[in-house]
Short mmCIF file of N, CA and C in Angstrom, two decimals:
data_model
loop_
_atom_site.label_atom_id
_atom_site.label_comp_id
_atom_site.label_asym_id
_atom_site.label_seq_id
_atom_site.Cartn_x
_atom_site.Cartn_y
_atom_site.Cartn_z
N MET A 1 57.18 84.19 97.22
CA MET A 1 57.98 85.09 96.42
C MET A 1 59.06 85.78 97.25
N ASN A 2 58.87 85.85 98.58
CA ASN A 2 59.84 86.54 99.43
C ASN A 2 60.88 85.60 100.04
N PHE A 3 60.80 84.31 99.72
CA PHE A 3 61.75 83.37 100.31
C PHE A 3 63.17 83.78 99.96
N GLY A 4 64.03 83.87 100.95
CA GLY A 4 65.43 84.22 100.72
C GLY A 4 65.67 85.70 100.52
N ASN A 5 64.63 86.51 100.69
CA ASN A 5 64.79 87.95 100.50
C ASN A 5 65.83 88.48 101.48
N GLY A 6 66.81 89.20 100.98
CA GLY A 6 67.87 89.76 101.81
C GLY A 6 69.03 88.81 102.05
N ALA A 7 69.01 87.63 101.45
CA ALA A 7 70.07 86.64 101.67
C ALA A 7 71.13 86.70 100.58
N GLU A 8 71.25 87.86 99.93
CA GLU A 8 72.21 87.97 98.84
C GLU A 8 73.64 87.65 99.27
N TYR A 9 73.95 87.92 100.56
CA TYR A 9 75.30 87.67 101.05
C TYR A 9 75.69 86.20 100.95
N MET A 10 74.72 85.31 100.82
CA MET A 10 75.01 83.88 100.71
C MET A 10 75.47 83.49 99.31
N SER A 11 75.19 84.32 98.33
CA SER A 11 75.54 84.01 96.95
C SER A 11 77.04 84.14 96.73
N ARG A 12 77.59 83.26 95.90
CA ARG A 12 79.02 83.35 95.59
C ARG A 12 79.37 84.64 94.88
N TRP A 13 78.39 85.29 94.27
CA TRP A 13 78.67 86.54 93.56
C TRP A 13 78.94 87.70 94.51
N TYR A 14 78.56 87.56 95.77
CA TYR A 14 78.74 88.63 96.74
C TYR A 14 79.84 88.31 97.75
N ARG A 15 80.65 87.36 97.45
CA ARG A 15 81.69 86.97 98.41
C ARG A 15 82.87 87.91 98.40
N GLU A 16 83.59 87.86 99.48
CA GLU A 16 84.82 88.63 99.65
C GLU A 16 85.81 88.25 98.56
N PRO A 17 86.30 89.22 97.79
CA PRO A 17 87.23 88.87 96.70
C PRO A 17 88.53 88.25 97.20
N LEU A 18 88.90 88.54 98.46
CA LEU A 18 90.13 87.95 99.00
C LEU A 18 89.94 86.48 99.34
N GLY A 19 88.72 85.97 99.20
CA GLY A 19 88.44 84.56 99.44
C GLY A 19 88.32 83.78 98.14
N THR A 20 88.90 84.30 97.08
CA THR A 20 88.87 83.64 95.78
C THR A 20 90.29 83.29 95.38
N PHE A 21 90.50 82.06 94.96
CA PHE A 21 91.83 81.60 94.58
C PHE A 21 91.79 81.08 93.15
N ALA A 22 92.85 81.37 92.40
CA ALA A 22 92.92 80.95 91.00
C ALA A 22 94.17 80.12 90.76
N ALA A 23 94.05 79.17 89.85
CA ALA A 23 95.20 78.38 89.41
C ALA A 23 95.42 78.69 87.93
N LYS A 24 96.66 78.98 87.60
CA LYS A 24 96.98 79.31 86.21
C LYS A 24 98.09 78.40 85.71
N ALA A 25 98.06 78.14 84.41
CA ALA A 25 99.12 77.41 83.72
C ALA A 25 99.39 78.15 82.42
N ASP A 26 100.62 78.52 82.22
CA ASP A 26 101.00 79.28 81.03
C ASP A 26 100.14 80.52 80.84
N GLY A 27 99.82 81.19 81.95
CA GLY A 27 99.04 82.42 81.88
C GLY A 27 97.55 82.24 81.70
N GLU A 28 97.09 81.00 81.60
CA GLU A 28 95.67 80.72 81.40
C GLU A 28 95.04 80.22 82.70
N LEU A 29 93.82 80.64 82.97
CA LEU A 29 93.09 80.17 84.13
C LEU A 29 92.71 78.70 83.92
N VAL A 30 93.13 77.84 84.84
CA VAL A 30 92.82 76.41 84.73
C VAL A 30 91.99 75.91 85.90
N GLY A 31 91.79 76.75 86.91
CA GLY A 31 90.98 76.35 88.05
C GLY A 31 90.77 77.50 89.01
N HIS A 32 89.75 77.37 89.85
CA HIS A 32 89.53 78.36 90.90
C HIS A 32 88.68 77.76 92.00
N CYS A 33 88.72 78.40 93.15
CA CYS A 33 87.85 78.03 94.26
C CYS A 33 87.51 79.28 95.04
N MET A 34 86.45 79.17 95.82
CA MET A 34 85.98 80.29 96.63
C MET A 34 85.77 79.82 98.06
N VAL A 35 86.07 80.72 98.99
CA VAL A 35 85.83 80.44 100.40
C VAL A 35 85.07 81.62 100.99
N ALA A 36 84.34 81.38 102.06
CA ALA A 36 83.56 82.42 102.71
C ALA A 36 83.71 82.31 104.22
N ASN A 37 83.72 83.44 104.88
CA ASN A 37 83.83 83.51 106.32
C ASN A 37 82.45 83.75 106.91
N TRP A 38 82.00 82.82 107.74
CA TRP A 38 80.72 82.96 108.43
C TRP A 38 80.95 82.87 109.94
N GLY A 39 81.74 83.79 110.45
CA GLY A 39 82.06 83.77 111.88
C GLY A 39 83.03 82.65 112.19
N SER A 40 82.63 81.73 113.06
CA SER A 40 83.53 80.62 113.40
C SER A 40 83.49 79.51 112.36
N CYS A 41 82.57 79.60 111.41
CA CYS A 41 82.48 78.62 110.33
C CYS A 41 83.00 79.24 109.04
N ALA A 42 83.53 78.41 108.20
CA ALA A 42 83.96 78.85 106.87
C ALA A 42 83.34 77.93 105.84
N GLY A 43 83.03 78.50 104.70
CA GLY A 43 82.48 77.71 103.61
C GLY A 43 83.50 77.59 102.50
N PHE A 44 83.62 76.41 101.94
CA PHE A 44 84.56 76.16 100.84
C PHE A 44 83.78 75.64 99.65
N GLY A 45 83.98 76.26 98.51
CA GLY A 45 83.37 75.78 97.30
C GLY A 45 82.60 76.88 96.60
N PRO A 46 82.42 76.77 95.39
CA PRO A 46 82.79 75.61 94.58
C PRO A 46 84.28 75.62 94.24
N ILE A 47 84.76 74.47 93.83
CA ILE A 47 86.10 74.33 93.29
C ILE A 47 85.94 73.82 91.86
N VAL A 48 86.66 74.43 90.96
CA VAL A 48 86.53 74.10 89.54
C VAL A 48 87.92 73.93 88.95
N THR A 49 88.09 72.88 88.16
CA THR A 49 89.34 72.66 87.43
C THR A 49 88.99 72.31 85.99
N HIS A 50 89.69 72.92 85.06
CA HIS A 50 89.47 72.60 83.65
C HIS A 50 89.75 71.11 83.43
N PRO A 51 88.90 70.42 82.67
CA PRO A 51 89.07 68.97 82.47
C PRO A 51 90.45 68.58 81.93
N ASP A 52 91.09 69.43 81.17
CA ASP A 52 92.44 69.10 80.67
C ASP A 52 93.46 69.01 81.79
N TYR A 53 93.11 69.53 82.98
CA TYR A 53 94.05 69.56 84.11
C TYR A 53 93.59 68.68 85.27
N TRP A 54 92.58 67.85 85.04
CA TRP A 54 92.14 66.93 86.08
C TRP A 54 93.27 65.96 86.43
N ASP A 55 93.28 65.51 87.68
CA ASP A 55 94.25 64.52 88.18
C ASP A 55 95.68 65.00 88.09
N GLN A 56 95.89 66.31 88.18
CA GLN A 56 97.24 66.87 88.18
C GLN A 56 97.54 67.64 89.46
N GLY A 57 96.68 67.51 90.46
CA GLY A 57 96.93 68.14 91.76
C GLY A 57 96.46 69.58 91.87
N ILE A 58 95.76 70.09 90.86
CA ILE A 58 95.29 71.48 90.90
C ILE A 58 94.32 71.68 92.07
N GLY A 59 93.37 70.77 92.24
CA GLY A 59 92.41 70.88 93.33
C GLY A 59 93.09 70.90 94.69
N SER A 60 94.06 70.03 94.88
CA SER A 60 94.79 70.00 96.15
C SER A 60 95.54 71.30 96.38
N GLN A 61 96.12 71.86 95.34
CA GLN A 61 96.84 73.14 95.48
C GLN A 61 95.88 74.27 95.84
N LEU A 62 94.70 74.25 95.26
CA LEU A 62 93.71 75.29 95.58
C LEU A 62 93.24 75.16 97.03
N ILE A 63 93.04 73.93 97.49
CA ILE A 63 92.64 73.74 98.89
C ILE A 63 93.77 74.19 99.81
N ASP A 64 95.01 73.84 99.49
CA ASP A 64 96.15 74.28 100.29
C ASP A 64 96.18 75.81 100.40
N ALA A 65 95.99 76.48 99.27
CA ALA A 65 96.02 77.95 99.26
C ALA A 65 94.90 78.52 100.11
N SER A 66 93.72 77.92 100.05
CA SER A 66 92.59 78.45 100.79
C SER A 66 92.74 78.24 102.29
N TRP A 67 93.50 77.23 102.69
CA TRP A 67 93.66 76.93 104.11
C TRP A 67 94.25 78.11 104.87
N SER A 68 95.06 78.92 104.21
CA SER A 68 95.64 80.09 104.87
C SER A 68 94.54 81.06 105.32
N LYS A 69 93.47 81.17 104.55
CA LYS A 69 92.35 82.03 104.93
C LYS A 69 91.62 81.46 106.14
N PHE A 70 91.42 80.15 106.17
CA PHE A 70 90.74 79.54 107.31
C PHE A 70 91.54 79.80 108.59
N ASP A 71 92.87 79.69 108.50
CA ASP A 71 93.73 79.95 109.65
C ASP A 71 93.64 81.42 110.04
N GLU A 72 93.69 82.32 109.05
CA GLU A 72 93.61 83.76 109.30
C GLU A 72 92.29 84.13 109.98
N TRP A 73 91.20 83.52 109.54
CA TRP A 73 89.89 83.82 110.09
C TRP A 73 89.64 83.12 111.43
N GLY A 74 90.46 82.14 111.77
CA GLY A 74 90.23 81.37 113.00
C GLY A 74 89.02 80.46 112.89
N SER A 75 88.79 79.92 111.72
CA SER A 75 87.63 79.07 111.47
C SER A 75 87.70 77.80 112.32
N LEU A 76 86.63 77.51 113.02
CA LEU A 76 86.56 76.30 113.84
C LEU A 76 85.94 75.13 113.10
N GLN A 77 85.14 75.44 112.09
CA GLN A 77 84.49 74.40 111.29
C GLN A 77 84.49 74.85 109.84
N ILE A 78 84.77 73.93 108.94
CA ILE A 78 84.79 74.23 107.52
C ILE A 78 83.75 73.37 106.83
N ILE A 79 82.92 74.03 106.05
CA ILE A 79 81.85 73.35 105.33
C ILE A 79 82.25 73.28 103.87
N PHE A 80 82.37 72.07 103.33
CA PHE A 80 82.73 71.88 101.94
C PHE A 80 81.49 71.68 101.09
N CYS A 81 81.38 72.43 100.02
CA CYS A 81 80.30 72.25 99.06
C CYS A 81 80.82 71.37 97.94
N THR A 82 80.16 70.25 97.71
CA THR A 82 80.65 69.30 96.71
C THR A 82 79.50 68.48 96.16
N HIS A 83 79.83 67.59 95.26
CA HIS A 83 78.85 66.65 94.73
C HIS A 83 78.80 65.44 95.67
N ALA A 84 77.68 65.26 96.32
CA ALA A 84 77.56 64.20 97.32
C ALA A 84 77.70 62.81 96.71
N ASN A 85 77.44 62.66 95.43
CA ASN A 85 77.51 61.35 94.79
C ASN A 85 78.82 61.15 94.03
N SER A 86 79.84 61.94 94.34
CA SER A 86 81.12 61.85 93.65
C SER A 86 82.22 61.34 94.60
N PRO A 87 82.59 60.07 94.49
CA PRO A 87 83.67 59.55 95.33
C PRO A 87 84.97 60.34 95.15
N LYS A 88 85.19 60.85 93.94
CA LYS A 88 86.41 61.62 93.67
C LYS A 88 86.45 62.89 94.52
N HIS A 89 85.33 63.61 94.60
CA HIS A 89 85.28 64.83 95.41
C HIS A 89 85.42 64.50 96.89
N ILE A 90 84.70 63.49 97.34
CA ILE A 90 84.75 63.11 98.75
C ILE A 90 86.16 62.68 99.14
N TYR A 91 86.84 61.95 98.24
CA TYR A 91 88.22 61.54 98.50
C TYR A 91 89.14 62.77 98.59
N LEU A 92 88.99 63.71 97.65
CA LEU A 92 89.83 64.91 97.65
C LEU A 92 89.70 65.65 98.97
N TYR A 93 88.49 65.91 99.41
CA TYR A 93 88.30 66.64 100.65
C TYR A 93 88.74 65.82 101.85
N GLY A 94 88.59 64.51 101.77
CA GLY A 94 89.04 63.63 102.85
C GLY A 94 90.54 63.71 103.08
N LYS A 95 91.30 63.99 102.02
CA LYS A 95 92.76 64.14 102.17
C LYS A 95 93.10 65.32 103.08
N PHE A 96 92.15 66.23 103.24
CA PHE A 96 92.37 67.41 104.08
C PHE A 96 91.61 67.33 105.40
N GLY A 97 91.16 66.13 105.74
CA GLY A 97 90.53 65.90 107.03
C GLY A 97 89.03 66.06 107.06
N ALA A 98 88.40 66.28 105.92
CA ALA A 98 86.95 66.43 105.90
C ALA A 98 86.27 65.07 105.97
N ASP A 99 85.28 64.96 106.83
CA ASP A 99 84.49 63.75 106.95
C ASP A 99 83.09 64.04 106.43
N PRO A 100 82.58 63.23 105.50
CA PRO A 100 81.23 63.46 105.02
C PRO A 100 80.21 63.22 106.13
N ARG A 101 79.39 64.22 106.39
CA ARG A 101 78.36 64.09 107.43
C ARG A 101 76.97 64.26 106.86
N PHE A 102 76.76 65.36 106.17
CA PHE A 102 75.43 65.65 105.62
C PHE A 102 75.56 65.80 104.12
N LEU A 103 75.39 64.71 103.39
CA LEU A 103 75.54 64.73 101.95
C LEU A 103 74.18 65.00 101.33
N ILE A 104 74.06 66.19 100.79
CA ILE A 104 72.77 66.59 100.20
C ILE A 104 72.95 67.00 98.75
#
């Protein structure tokens, strides 16, 4: 019952609000992503795009926007949270230099 007790900081609900990025179209939210600073490591994800806006570059724009935070924090390693069985997700992150290592 005590597993994870005190680990609330790991939850996306407790993340730094400045590590949240939104994509809008015509004033409507169409996507968002979250990043977290863990010292020299940074965590990226989840990334969400409304299905009506898939394959329109929204995900790439959100990753581009988040990269400024990784540079600001001096992140040496970035951990992407994604669907390990999704070639589409792995390809998207690969465009930004991510190599799949531990797909869980």
